Short mmCIF file of C-alpha atoms in Angstrom, two decimals:
data_model
loop_
_atom_site.label_atom_id
_atom_site.label_comp_id
_atom_site.label_asym_id
_atom_site.label_seq_id
_atom_site.Cartn_x
_atom_site.Cartn_y
_atom_site.Cartn_z
CA MET A 1 0.00 0.00 0.00
CA CYS A 2 1.24 3.48 -0.93
CA LYS A 3 0.48 6.64 1.00
CA LYS A 4 0.96 10.04 -0.69
CA VAL A 5 2.01 13.05 1.38
CA LYS A 6 1.83 16.40 -0.43
CA LEU A 7 4.98 18.50 -0.25
CA THR A 8 5.35 22.26 -0.75
CA SER A 9 6.03 23.34 -4.33
CA LYS A 10 5.18 26.58 -6.10
CA ARG A 11 5.44 25.27 -9.67
CA ASN A 12 4.56 21.57 -9.68
CA LYS A 13 2.84 18.81 -7.73
CA VAL A 14 5.30 17.06 -5.43
CA TYR A 15 4.54 14.12 -3.12
CA ARG A 16 6.42 11.82 -0.80
CA LEU A 17 5.35 8.24 -1.48
CA LEU A 18 5.40 6.10 1.64
CA GLU A 19 5.66 2.43 0.71
CA ASP A 20 6.68 -0.75 2.52
CA GLU A 21 9.77 -1.16 0.34
CA GLY A 22 10.89 2.42 0.97
CA ASN A 23 10.00 6.05 0.33
CA SER A 24 10.40 8.03 -2.87
CA ILE A 25 9.51 11.47 -4.21
CA LEU A 26 7.00 11.93 -7.02
CA LYS A 27 7.29 15.16 -8.99
CA THR A 28 4.56 15.83 -11.57
CA PHE A 29 5.26 18.68 -13.99
CA ILE A 30 2.90 21.22 -15.52
CA ASP A 31 5.40 22.14 -18.26
CA LYS A 32 6.90 19.24 -20.25
CA GLU A 33 9.95 21.31 -21.26
CA ASP A 34 10.72 21.97 -17.59
CA MET A 35 10.53 18.23 -16.97
CA LYS A 36 12.78 17.43 -19.93
CA ARG A 37 15.40 19.94 -18.74
CA GLU A 38 15.33 18.77 -15.14
CA LEU A 39 15.55 15.09 -16.07
CA SER A 40 18.50 15.69 -18.38
CA ILE A 41 20.41 17.76 -15.81
CA LEU A 42 19.68 15.33 -12.97
CA ARG A 43 21.05 12.41 -14.98
CA LEU A 44 24.08 14.42 -16.06
CA LEU A 45 24.93 15.52 -12.52
CA HIS A 46 24.34 12.08 -11.01
CA GLY A 47 26.57 10.51 -13.65
CA ARG A 48 29.39 12.87 -12.69
CA ASN A 49 29.05 12.20 -8.94
CA CYS A 50 27.56 15.61 -8.16
CA ARG A 51 25.21 14.99 -5.23
CA VAL A 52 21.60 14.99 -6.47
CA PRO A 53 18.69 12.58 -5.94
CA GLU A 54 18.80 9.48 -8.12
CA VAL A 55 16.13 9.18 -10.81
CA LEU A 56 14.16 6.00 -10.06
CA LYS A 57 11.43 6.07 -12.72
CA VAL A 58 10.05 8.36 -15.44
CA THR A 59 6.53 8.61 -16.89
CA SER A 60 5.05 10.98 -19.46
CA ASP A 61 4.67 13.86 -17.00
CA SER A 62 6.42 12.76 -13.80
CA ILE A 63 9.78 11.87 -12.31
CA TYR A 64 10.17 9.50 -9.36
CA LEU A 65 13.21 10.42 -7.28
CA GLU A 66 15.26 9.09 -4.41
CA ASP A 67 13.96 10.43 -1.09
CA LEU A 68 16.77 12.34 0.62
CA GLY A 69 14.74 13.33 3.67
CA ASP A 70 13.33 16.61 4.93
CA GLU A 71 16.27 18.69 6.19
CA THR A 72 16.87 21.66 3.90
CA LEU A 73 19.80 24.05 3.98
CA LEU A 74 17.31 26.64 5.23
CA ASP A 75 16.40 24.40 8.19
CA TRP A 76 20.08 24.13 9.10
CA TYR A 77 20.59 27.88 8.59
CA GLU A 78 17.70 28.94 10.81
CA SER A 79 18.59 26.39 13.48
CA ILE A 80 22.25 27.33 13.70
CA GLU A 81 21.46 31.04 13.93
CA LYS A 82 19.12 30.44 16.86
CA THR A 83 21.98 28.86 18.78
CA ASN A 84 24.24 31.72 17.65
CA ALA A 85 26.75 29.12 16.56
CA ASP A 86 29.93 30.20 14.83
CA SER A 87 30.76 26.74 13.41
CA ILE A 88 29.44 27.67 9.98
CA LEU A 89 32.55 27.30 7.84
CA PRO A 90 32.30 23.50 7.25
CA MET A 91 28.82 23.82 5.72
CA ILE A 92 29.84 26.85 3.65
CA LEU A 93 32.78 24.84 2.28
CA LYS A 94 30.47 21.94 1.39
CA LEU A 95 28.08 24.32 -0.37
CA SER A 96 30.99 25.88 -2.28
CA ASP A 97 32.24 22.41 -3.27
CA TRP A 98 28.78 21.41 -4.51
CA LEU A 99 28.42 24.58 -6.58
CA GLU A 100 31.87 24.10 -8.09
CA ALA A 101 30.95 20.53 -9.10
CA PHE A 102 27.64 21.74 -10.54
CA TYR A 103 29.15 24.48 -12.71
CA ASP A 104 32.09 22.32 -13.81
CA THR A 105 29.75 19.51 -14.86
CA LEU A 106 27.41 21.74 -16.84
CA SER A 107 30.22 23.75 -18.45
CA SER A 108 31.68 20.56 -19.94
CA SER A 109 28.30 19.48 -21.35
CA LYS A 110 25.80 20.76 -23.89
CA TYR A 111 24.50 23.16 -21.23
CA GLY A 112 27.70 25.21 -21.31
CA ASN A 113 27.22 28.38 -19.28
CA TYR A 114 23.98 27.36 -17.58
CA ILE A 115 23.43 28.40 -13.98
CA MET A 116 21.06 27.02 -11.35
CA GLY A 117 18.73 30.03 -11.45
CA ASP A 118 16.76 29.15 -8.32
CA VAL A 119 19.29 29.05 -5.46
CA ASN A 120 16.75 29.27 -2.67
CA PHE A 121 18.08 27.47 0.43
CA ARG A 122 15.07 25.14 0.19
CA ASN A 123 16.57 23.73 -3.00
CA PHE A 124 19.45 22.18 -1.10
CA LEU A 125 18.97 19.17 1.16
CA ILE A 126 21.30 17.86 3.86
CA LYS A 127 21.67 14.11 4.26
CA ASP A 128 24.34 12.46 6.42
CA GLY A 129 26.06 15.83 6.74
CA GLU A 130 26.40 16.31 2.97
CA ILE A 131 24.69 18.82 0.67
CA TYR A 132 22.51 17.67 -2.25
CA GLY A 133 20.99 19.94 -4.88
CA ILE A 134 17.40 19.55 -6.06
CA ASP A 135 15.07 21.37 -8.50
CA PHE A 136 16.81 22.13 -11.79
CA GLU A 137 13.84 23.05 -13.95
CA GLN A 138 14.76 26.75 -13.72
CA CYS A 139 18.34 26.25 -14.94
CA ARG A 140 19.18 28.74 -17.68
CA GLU A 141 22.03 30.52 -19.39
CA GLY A 142 23.70 33.14 -17.23
CA LYS A 143 26.76 34.18 -15.28
CA ILE A 144 27.83 32.29 -12.19
CA GLU A 145 28.02 35.50 -10.17
CA GLU A 146 24.24 35.89 -10.68
CA ASP A 147 23.63 32.67 -8.75
CA LEU A 148 26.19 33.56 -6.10
CA GLY A 149 24.79 37.06 -5.64
CA LYS A 150 21.28 35.67 -5.24
CA LEU A 151 22.53 33.10 -2.76
CA ALA A 152 24.09 35.88 -0.66
CA ALA A 153 20.97 38.08 -0.92
CA TYR A 154 18.69 35.24 0.17
CA SER A 155 21.04 34.56 3.09
CA LEU A 156 20.46 38.09 4.35
CA THR A 157 16.70 38.26 3.87
CA TYR A 158 15.39 35.11 5.52
CA ASP A 159 13.42 36.02 8.63
CA PRO A 160 14.69 37.76 10.72
CA MET A 161 16.36 39.86 8.07
CA MET A 162 19.81 41.46 8.13
CA THR A 163 20.88 40.32 11.59
CA ASP A 164 24.52 40.70 12.58
CA TRP A 165 24.85 36.92 12.51
CA LYS A 166 23.53 36.79 8.93
CA LYS A 167 25.87 39.59 7.84
CA ASN A 168 28.82 37.66 9.25
CA PHE A 169 27.62 34.50 7.50
CA VAL A 170 27.34 36.30 4.17
CA LYS A 171 30.78 37.85 4.51
CA LEU A 172 32.30 34.41 5.02
CA LEU A 173 30.11 32.89 2.30
CA VAL A 174 31.18 35.45 -0.31
CA GLU A 175 34.85 35.06 0.63
CA GLN A 176 34.73 31.28 0.21
CA LEU A 177 32.69 31.36 -3.00
CA SER A 178 35.07 33.91 -4.47
CA MET A 179 38.10 31.75 -3.73
CA LYS A 180 36.53 28.42 -4.73
CA LEU A 181 35.00 29.62 -8.00
CA ASP A 182 37.61 32.24 -8.88
CA ILE A 183 35.11 35.10 -9.12
CA SER A 184 35.79 38.49 -7.59
CA LYS A 185 34.01 39.43 -4.39
CA ASP A 186 32.99 42.71 -6.03
CA ALA A 187 31.18 40.86 -8.84
CA ILE A 188 29.28 38.73 -6.33
CA SER A 189 28.44 41.73 -4.14
CA SER A 190 27.20 43.68 -7.16
CA GLU A 191 24.77 40.90 -8.07
CA MET A 192 23.76 40.61 -4.41
CA ASP A 193 22.83 44.31 -4.32
CA LYS A 194 20.74 43.93 -7.50
CA GLU A 195 18.87 40.99 -6.00
CA LEU A 196 18.27 42.80 -2.70
CA ILE A 197 16.53 45.59 -4.63
CA LYS A 198 14.36 43.02 -6.44
CA ILE A 199 13.48 41.34 -3.14
CA ARG A 200 12.42 44.66 -1.61
CA LEU A 201 10.22 45.44 -4.62
CA ARG A 202 8.60 41.99 -4.58
CA ARG A 203 7.84 42.22 -0.87
CA LYS A 204 6.49 45.74 -1.23
CA LYS A 205 4.06 44.56 -3.92
CA LYS A 206 2.87 41.73 -1.67
#
């Protein structure tokens, strides 16, 4: 017997399937092109040992994926800030390593200069202390510093916004991303500032 538990998703229908032989994630797509892109990128990344969920099964409009659990990078981020912990560098290094593997894999494929696009902390899961990326339907052509700037901007604007702890986190994050991906801190900060303006405008409209 299979039990379906609906999961949060803005663009598609996503469920956790609870079965006797083990759990899996069912993702049903509204847009077939989004599904085609995500499936292709998932298989590419998994084949190059970049941590992503394994594709278990594919139907005409759905992908069945390995269930990596519930802990998102955002869960970790909010939890560690509440304890005012300063042991943040190991996770930042793991995130930087994952992003490096992601960009390197795509740059050596037909996707060339594609970026992740949606770098919301909810699109990264933590399992056994390691970071996994999920949700690649929004991947598109762009510059890496766009992703990194968005990542930094999101880091600052999760509730509560702009705390001293978050500012310290972002400073360290930008430093490590700059070194790991060989992109200037100024380029990342410039994209961060652009995204912060967009975030303010979106929230004002709401």
